[in-house]
mmCIF file of C-alpha atoms and ligand atoms in Angstrom:
data_model
loop_
_atom_site.group_PDB
_atom_site.id
_atom_site.type_symbol
_atom_site.label_atom_id
_atom_site.label_comp_id
_atom_site.label_asym_id
_atom_site.label_seq_id
_atom_site.Cartn_x
_atom_site.Cartn_y
_atom_site.Cartn_z
ATOM 1 C CA MET A 1 0.186 -0.065 -0.093
ATOM 2 C CA PRO A 2 1.760 3.415 -0.956
ATOM 3 C CA ARG A 3 2.321 5.600 1.953
ATOM 4 C CA LEU A 4 0.907 8.814 2.755
ATOM 5 C CA GLN A 5 2.785 11.466 4.993
ATOM 6 C CA ILE A 6 0.752 13.899 6.843
ATOM 7 C CA PHE A 7 3.181 16.917 8.042
ATOM 8 C CA ILE A 8 2.307 18.861 11.036
ATOM 9 C CA VAL A 9 4.196 22.240 9.897
ATOM 10 C CA SER A 10 3.290 24.809 12.506
ATOM 11 C CA THR A 11 6.114 24.423 15.200
ATOM 12 C CA ARG A 12 4.335 27.148 17.562
ATOM 13 C CA PRO A 13 3.627 26.740 21.151
ATOM 14 C CA GLY A 14 -0.483 26.778 21.218
ATOM 15 C CA ARG A 15 -0.467 25.726 17.561
ATOM 16 C CA LYS A 16 -4.216 24.956 15.847
ATOM 17 C CA GLY A 17 -2.332 23.001 13.138
ATOM 18 C CA GLU A 18 -2.462 19.935 15.319
ATOM 19 C CA ALA A 19 -6.228 19.955 15.485
ATOM 20 C CA VAL A 20 -6.398 20.381 11.686
ATOM 21 C CA ALA A 21 -3.898 17.556 10.810
ATOM 22 C CA ARG A 22 -5.957 15.220 13.293
ATOM 23 C CA TRP A 23 -9.110 16.090 10.726
ATOM 24 C CA VAL A 24 -6.753 15.296 7.688
ATOM 25 C CA ASP A 25 -5.507 12.211 9.389
ATOM 26 C CA GLU A 26 -9.121 10.838 9.776
ATOM 27 C CA ARG A 27 -9.788 11.701 6.382
ATOM 28 C CA ALA A 28 -7.058 9.934 4.981
ATOM 29 C CA ARG A 29 -7.408 6.520 7.124
ATOM 30 C CA GLU A 30 -11.105 6.558 6.388
ATOM 31 C CA HIS A 31 -10.188 6.580 2.816
ATOM 32 C CA ALA A 32 -8.118 3.533 3.550
ATOM 33 C CA LYS A 33 -5.862 3.664 0.227
ATOM 34 C CA PHE A 34 -2.776 4.580 1.806
ATOM 35 C CA GLU A 35 -0.844 4.015 4.656
ATOM 36 C CA VAL A 36 -0.786 6.774 6.694
ATOM 37 C CA GLU A 37 1.941 8.471 8.601
ATOM 38 C CA VAL A 38 1.685 11.611 10.422
ATOM 39 C CA VAL A 39 5.190 13.476 10.592
ATOM 40 C CA ASP A 40 4.975 16.745 13.251
ATOM 41 C CA LEU A 41 8.172 19.277 12.142
ATOM 42 C CA LYS A 42 8.006 20.459 15.746
ATOM 43 C CA GLU A 43 9.277 16.492 17.160
ATOM 44 C CA VAL A 44 11.562 16.519 13.704
ATOM 45 C CA ASN A 45 13.327 19.484 14.957
ATOM 46 C CA LEU A 46 15.563 20.225 12.266
ATOM 47 C CA PRO A 47 18.162 22.914 12.682
ATOM 48 C CA LEU A 48 18.136 25.500 10.307
ATOM 49 C CA LEU A 49 19.727 24.149 6.979
ATOM 50 C CA ASP A 50 23.289 23.151 7.735
ATOM 51 C CA GLU A 51 24.475 21.067 5.177
ATOM 52 C CA PRO A 52 27.414 22.361 3.205
ATOM 53 C CA GLU A 53 26.765 20.632 -0.067
ATOM 54 C CA HIS A 54 23.567 21.344 -2.299
ATOM 55 C CA PRO A 55 21.063 18.376 -1.484
ATOM 56 C CA ARG A 56 20.853 17.015 -5.258
ATOM 57 C CA LEU A 57 24.279 15.661 -4.423
ATOM 58 C CA ARG A 58 22.956 13.648 -1.207
ATOM 59 C CA LYS A 59 26.387 14.250 0.462
ATOM 60 C CA TYR A 60 24.781 14.651 3.676
ATOM 61 C CA GLN A 61 27.425 15.349 6.407
ATOM 62 C CA HIS A 62 24.703 15.461 9.666
ATOM 63 C CA ASP A 63 22.787 12.338 11.099
ATOM 64 C CA HIS A 64 19.818 14.740 11.460
ATOM 65 C CA THR A 65 19.508 15.118 7.487
ATOM 66 C CA LYS A 66 20.306 11.321 6.962
ATOM 67 C CA ALA A 67 17.448 10.382 9.247
ATOM 68 C CA TRP A 68 15.246 13.281 7.705
ATOM 69 C CA SER A 69 16.073 11.723 4.287
ATOM 70 C CA ALA A 70 15.575 8.244 5.321
ATOM 71 C CA ARG A 71 12.075 9.454 6.543
ATOM 72 C CA VAL A 72 10.933 11.213 3.421
ATOM 73 C CA SER A 73 12.081 8.737 1.194
ATOM 74 C CA ARG A 74 9.693 6.390 2.378
ATOM 75 C CA ALA A 75 6.720 8.170 1.439
ATOM 76 C CA ASP A 76 4.791 8.050 -2.224
ATOM 77 C CA ALA A 77 2.846 11.078 -1.378
ATOM 78 C CA PHE A 78 2.671 14.125 1.073
ATOM 79 C CA VAL A 79 0.044 16.257 2.717
ATOM 80 C CA PHE A 80 1.341 19.603 4.090
ATOM 81 C CA VAL A 81 -1.142 20.894 6.824
ATOM 82 C CA THR A 82 0.316 24.578 7.089
ATOM 83 C CA PRO A 83 -0.590 27.897 8.080
ATOM 84 C CA GLU A 84 0.096 31.240 6.384
ATOM 85 C CA TYR A 85 2.556 33.217 8.382
ATOM 86 C CA ASN A 86 2.935 37.135 6.933
ATOM 87 C CA TYR A 87 1.632 35.852 3.515
ATOM 88 C CA CYS A 88 4.500 33.085 3.205
ATOM 89 C CA SER A 89 4.925 29.645 3.783
ATOM 90 C CA PRO A 90 6.236 29.340 7.984
ATOM 91 C CA PRO A 91 10.248 28.855 7.799
ATOM 92 C CA SER A 92 9.560 25.256 9.575
ATOM 93 C CA LEU A 93 8.337 24.308 6.035
ATOM 94 C CA VAL A 94 10.400 26.079 3.915
ATOM 95 C CA ASN A 95 13.636 24.687 6.007
ATOM 96 C CA ALA A 96 12.150 21.140 5.927
ATOM 97 C CA ILE A 97 11.847 21.171 2.258
ATOM 98 C CA ASP A 98 15.236 22.555 1.352
ATOM 99 C CA PHE A 99 17.197 20.170 3.317
ATOM 100 C CA LEU A 100 15.984 17.596 0.726
ATOM 101 C CA PHE A 101 15.704 17.277 -2.936
ATOM 102 C CA HIS A 102 15.522 13.885 -4.442
ATOM 103 C CA GLU A 103 13.440 12.650 -1.721
ATOM 104 C CA TRP A 104 10.596 15.010 -2.909
ATOM 105 C CA THR A 105 10.677 14.517 -6.517
ATOM 106 C CA TYR A 106 7.887 13.113 -8.909
ATOM 107 C CA LYS A 107 5.608 12.289 -5.567
ATOM 108 C CA PRO A 108 2.050 14.088 -5.191
ATOM 109 C CA ALA A 109 1.638 16.774 -2.977
ATOM 110 C CA VAL A 110 -1.322 18.464 -1.511
ATOM 111 C CA PHE A 111 -1.301 21.559 0.758
ATOM 112 C CA VAL A 112 -4.370 22.232 3.475
ATOM 113 C CA SER A 113 -3.923 25.627 4.699
ATOM 114 C CA TYR A 114 -5.841 27.736 7.329
ATOM 115 C CA GLY A 115 -5.203 31.024 8.313
ATOM 116 C CA GLY A 116 -6.640 34.121 10.388
ATOM 117 C CA ALA A 117 -10.269 35.535 9.663
ATOM 118 C CA SER A 118 -9.554 39.193 9.245
ATOM 119 C CA GLY A 119 -10.217 39.347 5.147
ATOM 120 C CA GLY A 120 -13.375 40.576 5.845
ATOM 121 C CA ILE A 121 -17.083 39.517 5.563
ATOM 122 C CA LEU A 122 -19.123 39.694 1.880
ATOM 123 C CA PRO A 123 -22.774 38.971 1.482
ATOM 124 C CA ALA A 124 -23.880 35.897 -0.797
ATOM 125 C CA SER A 125 -24.737 38.507 -3.565
ATOM 126 C CA MET A 126 -21.117 39.434 -3.928
ATOM 127 C CA GLY A 127 -20.214 35.373 -4.121
ATOM 128 C CA ASP A 128 -19.009 35.918 -7.865
ATOM 129 C CA LEU A 129 -16.037 38.211 -7.297
ATOM 130 C CA PRO A 130 -12.677 36.464 -7.867
ATOM 131 C CA LEU A 131 -11.119 35.742 -5.012
ATOM 132 C CA ASP A 132 -7.534 37.106 -5.735
ATOM 133 C CA PHE A 133 -5.254 39.921 -5.022
ATOM 134 C CA GLY A 134 -6.344 43.140 -6.182
ATOM 135 C CA THR A 135 -9.973 42.346 -6.672
ATOM 136 C CA LEU A 136 -11.422 42.488 -2.980
ATOM 137 C CA GLU A 137 -9.705 45.377 -1.528
ATOM 138 C CA LYS A 138 -11.937 47.942 -3.079
ATOM 139 C CA TYR A 139 -14.757 45.947 -0.833
ATOM 140 C CA GLY A 140 -13.002 46.502 2.181
ATOM 141 C CA CYS A 141 -11.863 42.749 2.009
ATOM 142 C CA PHE A 142 -8.316 41.002 1.044
ATOM 143 C CA VAL A 143 -7.350 37.405 0.687
ATOM 144 C CA GLY A 144 -4.801 35.923 2.996
ATOM 145 C CA SER A 145 -4.383 32.148 2.920
ATOM 146 C CA HIS A 146 -7.433 31.945 0.500
ATOM 147 C CA ALA A 147 -9.455 30.079 3.323
ATOM 148 C CA VAL A 148 -12.993 30.714 3.218
ATOM 149 C CA VAL A 149 -15.689 30.499 5.784
ATOM 150 C CA ILE A 150 -19.209 30.102 4.539
ATOM 151 C CA LEU A 151 -21.899 31.704 7.049
ATOM 152 C CA SER A 152 -25.373 30.888 6.787
ATOM 153 C CA ASP A 153 -28.648 33.396 6.616
ATOM 154 C CA LYS A 154 -29.640 32.326 9.997
ATOM 155 C CA ASP A 155 -26.041 33.807 11.495
ATOM 156 C CA ASP A 156 -26.030 36.853 13.320
ATOM 157 C CA MET A 157 -23.279 38.858 11.264
ATOM 158 C CA LYS A 158 -22.751 41.124 14.709
ATOM 159 C CA ALA A 159 -22.468 38.120 16.747
ATOM 160 C CA VAL A 160 -19.679 36.923 14.111
ATOM 161 C CA ALA A 161 -18.031 40.006 14.178
ATOM 162 C CA LEU A 162 -17.816 40.372 17.573
ATOM 163 C CA ASN A 163 -16.688 36.543 18.261
ATOM 164 C CA LEU A 164 -13.946 37.570 15.778
ATOM 165 C CA MET A 165 -12.845 40.680 17.405
ATOM 166 C CA LYS A 166 -12.640 38.705 21.014
ATOM 167 C CA PHE A 167 -10.431 36.320 18.837
ATOM 168 C CA PHE A 168 -8.093 39.128 17.949
ATOM 169 C CA GLU A 169 -8.129 40.646 21.732
ATOM 170 C CA ASP A 170 -7.104 37.337 22.630
ATOM 171 C CA GLU A 171 -4.298 37.057 19.362
ATOM 172 C CA SER A 172 -2.946 40.523 20.243
ATOM 173 C CA CYS A 173 0.331 40.504 21.232
ATOM 174 C CA GLY A 174 -0.016 43.861 23.447
ATOM 175 C CA GLN A 175 3.027 45.564 22.025
ATOM 176 C CA CYS A 176 0.901 48.586 20.396
ATOM 177 C CA THR A 177 -1.684 50.465 22.031
ATOM 178 C CA PRO A 178 -4.102 50.806 19.006
ATOM 179 C CA CYS A 179 -4.427 46.985 18.695
ATOM 180 C CA ARG A 180 -3.869 46.186 22.431
ATOM 181 C CA VAL A 181 -6.677 48.613 23.718
ATOM 182 C CA GLY A 182 -8.650 48.878 20.297
ATOM 183 C CA THR A 183 -9.487 45.218 20.383
ATOM 184 C CA GLU A 184 -10.329 45.230 23.808
ATOM 185 C CA LYS A 185 -12.284 48.308 23.576
ATOM 186 C CA ALA A 186 -14.376 47.322 20.443
ATOM 187 C CA ALA A 187 -15.446 44.089 22.069
ATOM 188 C CA LYS A 188 -16.835 45.805 24.838
ATOM 189 C CA LEU A 189 -18.471 48.242 22.770
ATOM 190 C CA MET A 190 -19.877 45.656 20.560
ATOM 191 C CA ALA A 191 -21.313 43.654 23.560
ATOM 192 C CA GLY A 192 -22.482 46.265 25.184
ATOM 193 C CA GLY A 193 -25.767 47.091 23.409
ATOM 194 C CA PRO A 194 -26.733 49.033 19.988
ATOM 195 C CA TRP A 195 -23.565 49.583 18.062
ATOM 196 C CA ASP A 196 -22.186 53.081 17.974
ATOM 197 C CA GLU A 197 -21.069 53.513 14.011
ATOM 198 C CA ARG A 198 -19.349 56.675 14.414
ATOM 199 C CA LEU A 199 -17.370 55.653 17.570
ATOM 200 C CA LEU A 200 -16.698 52.132 16.131
ATOM 201 C CA ASN A 201 -15.513 53.283 12.807
ATOM 202 C CA GLU A 202 -13.387 55.769 14.390
ATOM 203 C CA LEU A 203 -11.767 53.132 16.549
ATOM 204 C CA SER A 204 -11.150 51.226 13.365
ATOM 205 C CA ASP A 205 -9.600 53.983 11.705
ATOM 206 C CA ALA A 206 -7.482 54.284 14.312
ATOM 207 C CA MET A 207 -6.525 50.773 14.570
ATOM 208 C CA ARG A 208 -5.685 50.361 10.899
ATOM 209 C CA ASP A 209 -3.544 53.515 10.567
ATOM 210 C CA ALA A 210 -1.469 53.318 13.977
ATOM 211 C CA SER A 211 -1.148 49.447 14.489
ATOM 212 C CA ILE A 212 2.153 47.726 13.892
ATOM 213 C CA CYS A 213 1.613 44.709 12.088
ATOM 214 C CA GLY A 214 -1.279 43.470 10.006
ATOM 215 C CA LEU A 215 -3.155 41.749 13.103
ATOM 216 C CA GLY A 216 -4.468 45.113 14.534
ATOM 217 C CA GLN A 217 -4.676 46.803 11.029
ATOM 218 C CA ALA A 218 -7.168 44.338 9.860
ATOM 219 C CA ALA A 219 -8.961 43.331 13.000
ATOM 220 C CA PRO A 220 -11.536 45.759 12.324
ATOM 221 C CA ASN A 221 -12.362 44.100 8.783
ATOM 222 C CA PRO A 222 -15.120 42.044 10.207
ATOM 223 C CA LEU A 223 -16.820 44.784 11.822
ATOM 224 C CA THR A 224 -16.770 47.441 9.383
ATOM 225 C CA SER A 225 -18.145 44.659 6.984
ATOM 226 C CA VAL A 226 -20.990 44.677 8.877
ATOM 227 C CA PHE A 227 -21.448 48.502 8.707
ATOM 228 C CA LYS A 228 -21.129 48.085 5.130
ATOM 229 C CA TYR A 229 -23.091 44.898 3.972
ATOM 230 C CA PHE A 230 -25.592 43.620 6.976
ATOM 231 C CA ARG A 231 -27.453 46.661 7.745
ATOM 232 C CA ASP A 232 -30.572 44.444 8.441
ATOM 233 C CA ASP A 233 -28.295 42.674 11.492
ATOM 234 C CA LEU A 234 -27.382 45.959 13.054
ATOM 235 C CA GLU A 235 -31.238 46.490 13.950
ATOM 236 C CA ARG A 236 -31.846 43.359 15.538
ATOM 237 C CA PRO A 237 -30.462 42.583 19.134
ATOM 238 C CA LEU A 238 -27.060 40.571 19.307
ATOM 239 C CA LYS A 239 -27.403 36.728 19.417
ATOM 240 C CA VAL A 240 -25.102 35.097 21.778
ATOM 241 C CA TRP A 241 -23.408 32.244 20.421
HETATM 242 C C1 FMN B 1 3.889 35.017 12.644
HETATM 243 C C2 FMN B 1 2.239 35.248 12.196
HETATM 244 C C3 FMN B 1 2.171 35.546 11.146
HETATM 245 C C4 FMN B 1 0.509 35.169 10.523
HETATM 246 N N1 FMN B 1 0.424 35.572 9.284
HETATM 247 C C5 FMN B 1 -0.816 35.395 8.775
HETATM 248 C C6 FMN B 1 -1.025 35.719 7.224
HETATM 249 O O1 FMN B 1 -0.174 36.100 6.424
HETATM 250 N N2 FMN B 1 -2.434 35.008 6.882
HETATM 251 C C7 FMN B 1 -3.432 34.690 7.812
HETATM 252 O O2 FMN B 1 -4.391 33.930 7.306
HETATM 253 N N3 FMN B 1 -2.941 34.412 8.827
HETATM 254 C C8 FMN B 1 -1.660 34.698 9.367
HETATM 255 N N4 FMN B 1 -1.493 34.472 10.788
HETATM 256 C C9 FMN B 1 -2.640 33.689 11.577
HETATM 257 C C10 FMN B 1 -2.595 32.308 11.369
HETATM 258 O O3 FMN B 1 -3.325 31.801 10.504
HETATM 259 C C11 FMN B 1 -3.415 31.540 12.985
HETATM 260 O O4 FMN B 1 -2.503 31.948 14.206
HETATM 261 C C12 FMN B 1 -3.097 30.486 12.768
HETATM 262 O O5 FMN B 1 -3.433 29.823 13.976
HETATM 263 C C13 FMN B 1 -1.266 29.808 12.878
HETATM 264 O O6 FMN B 1 -1.243 28.409 12.621
HETATM 265 P P1 FMN B 1 -0.852 27.431 14.058
HETATM 266 O O7 FMN B 1 -1.763 28.060 15.299
HETATM 267 O O8 FMN B 1 -0.707 25.974 13.755
HETATM 268 O O9 FMN B 1 0.388 28.150 14.136
HETATM 269 C C14 FMN B 1 -0.176 34.625 11.409
HETATM 270 C C15 FMN B 1 0.161 34.473 12.833
HETATM 271 C C16 FMN B 1 1.464 34.294 12.840
HETATM 272 C C17 FMN B 1 1.703 33.758 14.406
HETATM 273 S S1 SF4 B 2 -0.596 45.253 15.614
HETATM 274 FE FE1 SF4 B 2 0.600 43.519 15.876
HETATM 275 S S2 SF4 B 2 2.697 44.342 17.262
HETATM 276 FE FE2 SF4 B 2 0.859 45.550 17.690
HETATM 277 S S3 SF4 B 2 -0.220 44.721 19.431
HETATM 278 FE FE3 SF4 B 2 -1.276 43.646 17.397
HETATM 279 S S4 SF4 B 2 -0.488 41.908 17.341
HETATM 280 FE FE4 SF4 B 2 1.024 43.188 18.490
#
């Protein structure tokens, strides 16, 4: 039976990738046409590429490279379960791939990617917009990892946006005030009664303009999407999740 290796790419403490990989692992085992092996890059624990020769020559000098080569060689296909960091592949993935060459070649590979939820929310009526760079920005949205969440017409968009704002509050590293205080204040205002559009938009602008990184800059997107596209939900009382 061919062997499928499922890679957990994230090595981050508290990573979500393990849960996603578990789901992929279950699906692959149900399929029952592969021998499935989960490879956790955190456990593999490769150093940064430290081989002097190009891997195509296979003149590996370190035991960790020889062990990595033997492990990858025994696979016939790969699934990489990977997040996106700053619009790129995580360094753990690039490093693990760069260590080897022939071990990867002529084998099918699939990427299962997941990402943050700050790209904004669009109504179903705009479902035909091309999901690409440059096509969504004028609607106040953007693509990150190209992951899409489908919400139903039974979902309350205020509750969705509040849930996401609380997530960003939790994820904020706290280094800069507009993001640290802004996410907390926005979540409080959103949970506390009718939404004050002027105040929340002002707060969103401050977070966008003055946060250091993409997390704080994009955190208001779901909130401002509700003002733009889901005005009916604004009139209704907030449903609790
Ligand atoms: C350094 C860093 C950069 C990130 N950059 C992006 C990004 O570019 N696109 C995105 O959709 N999510 C991004 N996120 C959010 C991640 O998708 C989210 O934290 C995810 O849970 C990361 O996977 P992990 O928990 O398995 O490490 C980033 C997270 C971190 C820690
Ligand atoms: S914007 Fe980025 S750097 Fe600033 S607090 Fe938020 S997560 Fe930290």
